[in-house]
């Protein structure tokens, strides 16, 4: 972050200065921008650790605090000392003095006297560091002492001054008057401004963890804080306290995800509120009215707009604005436009305005916004509502929502309409019209919990016409499906079919949704019946767009169940049409088929269909494609081994769509499986149990894959009973759906868990049922999984040679897909069988070495460690002649590196021992040595260092694997 900028601007200049040279660094920044953090960073630099130093801090109270290092004359031998004093007020002329009649000699300020003492001790050329913080608060005597010192600095003096430019007594003069700097004195000016959004994200990750916030939350935090570091820190602290968050990286982390609404509801930090309200109180009446106007408008405005809202004549408005700018209450945010540093400053002032004053100001703000071209309808609506102009407000809301949808921003329309419909003072005719606008907008934008609440109230409102309620209910059901509440969603859509009996076009859409078999508990045969009914209703409607929508659903369903005829249905979808609705329906069919192709193992075809679908979405003007593409790419990149940067992309996507579990489920599944492969078992457990991945409501293929991950995790933890139970429950869900091609991600782990629990006959029955279910289907992933299962059964029967042959054939099938991670797992299993049989030792060792290498390339840390441990065990049984024992001294040995990595990912000593074939006591010793060698403070600190790649030189916890 900023430390890199400081290294370049300051550290290198100080380091490159000759020992006898002097340097001045001026650090300028408004309140809260990080000047104190800069000083802390500077004083912690190793190269300054032995330099004589003095730190002077000027306080708002008028006191100054002087801290001296032991090297400076006058300091005690025990360490740094601090001297603080408040300059007494000089006696007023004529005032009676008590006590000694001799007038006291008022002492020099402690800063000035300390500076004089410092100057007297210099002159030898030995470097000395002087840091003076907040020099804008220094009085004239202290400022004069600094000016004198800088006009003729002693050799070797390095001076760092920090100040707030908005609080200087004389604008542009840091020390109140010009300084006669010598020509040879280097002057370095460092301006600390607002943080960038990336820097704010870094603070959020550090405080909340990587998984506890959404992108809209980050955007709102950045916007409302203005990027002011102290405000960001205070807001994060308030949110953490209110939510009682667990520590980042723990098993419970990620349970609470902050959203934009959390930022909208958080209170203005006390530090910020008192600062801006205090500056407001110091203003005269007219400047104060201009500030009120800016707070009510809550956006940058012109001089004329602020004067009009404050009800001031032009000349008075200009003078008032100038005063507000001079006292740093307002600032010029861009040429000719004025406002607050951060929107939260406006909120602090808004909250102290009396109600009648606020309403009057809102009325004039509405007039000012109505005069802009183009009219900012959404912001105008807010001002009209606050001023009590209800009819005008509703008209502006409707216009703003319509323009937002036309501009491809349905989320803005949803937000406006949700807030409007949540108010009781909207009349029935307006409510029906706006409700339909909302219902039609939600299909193309991200929704919130408030959307569901508003739509539920609307469908229960008997005053609305039945056809209106039916259409709203259809959209409500679709939202519930997206929200991972498939049972409730299907119930609503079933009711919709009855309510829309006289509207065959909409009824056909509802039936087509009921024909999708992804949701649990719905047999494929029933879904196909609904599709047939949808086709009949679409034909009855005579609406070509509805017929296109049903055809797209039919094509997607036929593809998703592995029917070879599905690809022909896709080819029949229109790619050319003047009707954007037709293009959108075809785009839906293509993208849905692309998603289905991922579960089938048709990865090249999935990417091709994804590209085609996105092109049609773009041509139709729909904004839906970009989000859909990012979500679909996550599992596709996961299975094809493109793991670089995948975890970061998945976290961002999961945070962005966190309120829609069925959509976020893809990202959470990827995060869970990646965490499992790296040995982050606590995180894997959390992600794989997230909403959208449970058996009750999540999409069947996603839930099956998550169940496979949960089974594997239980097996790794040697929890056979839990693994077998999860396998039985997952298998029952697939039996209810009867779409066996979706078992490809589950069946190998379900069979292994069932066989290892002692139910070998049940495992054979599962494999037979799976084999029969995919016999007529085109599903390469399922075919590869079936061969893997046959290898597992042969291994369980003790037929190790046959198992090895099955494993090798399954590996070829997975390599052809390509599925590199599964191919490596199967190579490991094949090597294990070869070595267990004792007949193919060289082959087995080669297969294990291949697996370990492939795991390392992917970044599967846990798998790589396990394969290397197995390999080491067998290599030790057939040792090569050694030339001597390698000594690692203070460097980590390979074994210590493995243990440190797995401990850093949260595994217990028992879990590490099981992975590496060691005893828990041996693991404990390795962890202790790793902590000592890398300089970690604790096991938790070791985990942090492993995650961040931090270590001392020569003691790095190095990893040959790529980071996800």
Coordinates of C-alpha atoms in Angstrom, one line a residue, residues 78-335:
X78 CA 17.0 4.7 31.3
X79 CA 15.3 5.4 28.0
X80 CA 13.1 8.0 26.2
X81 CA 11.5 10.7 28.3
X82 CA 8.5 12.9 27.7
X83 CA 8.0 16.5 28.8
X84 CA 4.6 18.2 28.6
X85 CA 3.7 21.7 29.4
X86 CA 0.9 24.2 28.7
X87 CA 2.1 27.7 28.3
X88 CA 0.5 29.9 30.9
X89 CA -1.4 33.0 29.9
X90 CA 0.7 36.1 30.4
X91 CA -0.6 38.5 33.0
X92 CA -3.0 41.2 31.8
X93 CA -1.7 44.8 32.1
X94 CA -2.7 46.3 35.5
X95 CA -3.7 43.0 37.0
X96 CA -2.7 42.6 40.7
X97 CA -0.1 39.9 41.3
X98 CA 0.0 38.0 44.6
X99 CA 3.1 36.9 46.4
X100 CA 6.5 38.1 45.3
X101 CA 6.2 41.6 43.8
X102 CA 8.9 40.8 41.2
X103 CA 7.3 39.9 37.9
X104 CA 8.0 36.3 36.9
X105 CA 10.1 35.4 33.9
X106 CA 7.8 33.3 31.8
X107 CA 9.7 30.3 30.6
X108 CA 10.2 29.5 26.9
X109 CA 7.9 26.9 25.4
X110 CA 9.1 23.4 26.0
X111 CA 9.3 22.8 22.3
X112 CA 11.3 25.9 21.7
X113 CA 13.7 25.3 24.6
X114 CA 14.1 21.6 23.5
X115 CA 14.9 22.7 20.0
X116 CA 17.5 25.2 21.2
X117 CA 19.0 22.4 23.3
X118 CA 19.0 20.1 20.3
X119 CA 20.7 22.7 18.1
X120 CA 23.4 23.3 20.7
X121 CA 24.2 19.6 20.9
X122 CA 24.7 19.3 17.1
X123 CA 27.5 20.3 14.8
X124 CA 29.5 17.1 14.8
X125 CA 27.9 15.9 11.6
X126 CA 26.4 12.8 13.3
X127 CA 22.9 12.2 11.9
X128 CA 20.1 13.4 14.2
X129 CA 16.3 13.0 13.5
X130 CA 13.8 15.6 14.5
X131 CA 10.1 14.8 14.1
X132 CA 7.6 17.6 14.8
X133 CA 4.0 16.5 14.5
X134 CA 1.0 18.8 13.8
X135 CA 3.1 22.0 13.4
X136 CA -0.1 23.8 12.4
X137 CA -0.8 24.0 16.1
X138 CA 2.5 25.5 17.1
X139 CA 2.3 29.0 18.5
X140 CA 4.6 31.8 17.2
X141 CA 7.5 31.1 19.6
X142 CA 7.6 27.4 18.7
X143 CA 7.2 28.1 15.0
X144 CA 9.9 30.8 15.1
X145 CA 12.3 28.3 16.8
X146 CA 11.6 25.9 13.9
X147 CA 12.1 28.6 11.3
X148 CA 15.5 29.6 12.9
X149 CA 16.6 25.9 13.0
X150 CA 15.7 25.3 9.3
X151 CA 17.2 28.5 8.1
X152 CA 20.6 27.3 9.2
X153 CA 20.3 23.6 9.9
X154 CA 23.2 21.9 11.7
X155 CA 25.1 19.3 9.8
X156 CA 23.5 15.9 9.8
X157 CA 20.0 17.1 10.9
X158 CA 17.0 15.2 9.4
X159 CA 13.7 17.0 10.0
X160 CA 10.2 15.6 9.4
X161 CA 7.3 18.1 9.9
X162 CA 3.6 17.0 9.6
X163 CA 0.7 19.5 9.4
X164 CA -2.9 19.9 8.2
X165 CA -3.0 22.5 5.3
X166 CA -6.6 23.4 6.1
X167 CA -5.7 24.5 9.6
X168 CA -2.7 26.7 8.9
X169 CA -2.9 30.2 10.3
X170 CA -1.5 31.6 7.1
X171 CA -2.5 29.6 4.0
X172 CA 0.4 28.0 2.3
X173 CA 2.9 28.9 5.1
X174 CA 3.6 25.8 7.1
X175 CA 5.4 27.7 10.0
X176 CA 3.3 30.9 9.8
X177 CA 6.0 32.9 7.8
X178 CA 8.4 32.2 5.0
X179 CA 11.6 30.3 5.9
X180 CA 14.9 31.1 4.5
X181 CA 15.8 27.6 3.5
X182 CA 19.5 27.2 2.4
X183 CA 20.0 26.4 -1.2
X184 CA 21.7 23.1 -0.4
X185 CA 18.9 21.8 1.9
X186 CA 16.8 19.1 0.1
X187 CA 13.1 19.8 0.5
X188 CA 10.8 16.8 0.2
X189 CA 7.1 17.3 0.2
X190 CA 4.8 14.3 0.8
X191 CA 1.0 14.9 0.3
X192 CA -1.2 12.4 2.0
X193 CA -4.7 12.3 0.5
X194 CA -7.6 10.0 0.4
X195 CA -7.1 6.3 0.1
X196 CA -7.8 4.6 -3.2
X197 CA -10.5 1.9 -3.3
X198 CA -7.8 -0.8 -3.4
X199 CA -6.3 0.6 -0.2
X200 CA -9.7 0.7 1.5
X201 CA -10.2 -2.9 0.4
X202 CA -6.9 -3.8 2.0
X203 CA -8.1 -2.3 5.3
X204 CA -11.4 -4.2 5.0
X205 CA -9.6 -7.5 4.4
X206 CA -7.3 -6.9 7.3
X207 CA -10.1 -6.1 9.7
X208 CA -12.9 -8.3 8.5
X209 CA -11.2 -11.1 6.6
X210 CA -11.5 -12.0 2.9
X211 CA -15.0 -13.5 3.1
X212 CA -17.0 -11.1 5.2
X213 CA -17.9 -8.3 2.9
X214 CA -19.6 -7.8 -0.4
X215 CA -18.4 -5.6 -3.3
X216 CA -21.4 -3.2 -2.9
X217 CA -20.4 -2.9 0.8
X218 CA -16.9 -2.0 -0.2
X219 CA -18.1 0.6 -2.8
X220 CA -20.4 2.2 -0.2
X221 CA -17.7 2.3 2.5
X222 CA -15.3 4.0 0.0
X223 CA -18.0 6.4 -1.1
X224 CA -19.3 7.4 2.4
X225 CA -15.9 7.6 4.0
X226 CA -14.4 9.6 1.2
X227 CA -11.4 7.3 1.5
X228 CA -10.2 9.1 4.7
X229 CA -8.2 6.5 6.6
X230 CA -9.3 7.4 10.1
X231 CA -13.0 7.4 9.1
X232 CA -12.6 4.0 7.4
X233 CA -11.0 2.6 10.5
X234 CA -13.7 4.0 12.8
X235 CA -16.5 2.6 10.6
X236 CA -15.0 -0.8 10.5
X237 CA -14.6 -0.9 14.2
X238 CA -18.2 0.1 14.7
X239 CA -19.4 -2.6 12.3
X240 CA -17.2 -5.3 13.9
X241 CA -18.5 -4.3 17.4
X242 CA -22.1 -4.3 16.3
X243 CA -21.8 -7.7 14.5
X244 CA -19.6 -9.4 17.1
X245 CA -17.5 -10.9 14.3
X246 CA -15.2 -13.9 14.8
X247 CA -11.5 -13.5 14.1
X248 CA -10.5 -13.7 10.4
X249 CA -9.4 -17.1 9.3
X250 CA -11.3 -19.0 12.1
X251 CA -13.9 -21.6 11.4
X252 CA -16.8 -19.2 12.1
X253 CA -15.4 -16.4 9.9
X254 CA -17.6 -15.6 6.9
X255 CA -20.9 -16.3 8.7
X256 CA -21.7 -12.6 8.7
X257 CA -21.3 -10.8 5.3
X258 CA -21.5 -7.1 5.3
X259 CA -23.7 -5.5 2.6
X260 CA -24.3 -2.0 1.4
X261 CA -27.3 -1.8 3.7
X262 CA -25.0 -2.2 6.7
X263 CA -23.1 0.9 5.6
X264 CA -26.3 2.8 5.0
X265 CA -27.4 2.0 8.6
X266 CA -24.1 2.7 10.4
X267 CA -23.9 5.9 12.5
X268 CA -21.4 8.7 11.7
X269 CA -18.3 8.0 13.8
X270 CA -18.1 10.3 16.8
X271 CA -14.6 11.6 15.9
X272 CA -15.8 12.7 12.5
X273 CA -19.1 14.1 13.7
X274 CA -17.6 16.2 16.5
X275 CA -14.9 17.6 14.2
X276 CA -17.2 18.8 11.4
X277 CA -20.0 20.0 13.7
X278 CA -17.4 21.9 15.7
X279 CA -16.1 23.7 12.6
X280 CA -19.7 24.5 11.6
X281 CA -20.3 26.1 15.0
X282 CA -17.4 28.5 14.5
X283 CA -19.0 29.9 11.4
X284 CA -21.2 33.0 11.1
X285 CA -24.8 32.7 10.2
X286 CA -24.6 33.0 6.4
X287 CA -21.6 30.6 5.9
X288 CA -23.5 28.2 8.2
X289 CA -26.5 28.4 5.9
X290 CA -24.4 27.5 2.9
X291 CA -23.0 24.5 4.8
X292 CA -26.6 23.4 5.6
X293 CA -27.5 23.7 1.9
X294 CA -24.5 21.5 1.0
X295 CA -25.5 18.9 3.7
X296 CA -29.1 18.7 2.5
X297 CA -28.1 18.4 -1.2
X298 CA -25.4 15.8 -0.2
X299 CA -23.5 16.1 -3.5
X300 CA -21.1 18.6 -5.1
X301 CA -22.8 21.7 -6.3
X302 CA -22.1 25.0 -7.9
X303 CA -21.8 28.3 -6.1
X304 CA -25.1 29.5 -7.6
X305 CA -26.9 26.3 -6.5
X306 CA -25.6 26.5 -2.9
X307 CA -26.6 30.2 -2.7
X308 CA -30.1 29.5 -4.1
X309 CA -30.7 26.6 -1.6
X310 CA -29.4 28.8 1.3
X311 CA -31.7 31.6 0.1
X312 CA -28.8 34.1 -0.2
X313 CA -28.2 36.7 -2.8
X314 CA -25.4 36.0 -5.2
X315 CA -22.8 38.3 -3.5
X316 CA -23.7 37.1 0.0
X317 CA -23.6 33.5 -1.2
X318 CA -20.1 33.9 -2.7
X319 CA -18.8 35.5 0.6
X320 CA -20.4 32.8 2.7
X321 CA -19.0 30.0 0.5
X322 CA -15.6 31.6 0.7
X323 CA -15.8 31.6 4.5
X324 CA -16.8 28.0 4.6
X325 CA -13.9 27.0 2.4
X326 CA -11.4 29.1 4.4
X327 CA -12.5 27.3 7.6
X328 CA -12.2 23.9 5.8
X329 CA -15.8 23.0 6.4
X330 CA -16.3 22.6 2.7
X331 CA -13.9 22.0 -0.1
X332 CA -13.7 22.4 -3.9
X333 CA -14.1 18.8 -5.0
X334 CA -13.8 19.7 -8.7
X335 CA -13.4 23.0 -10.5

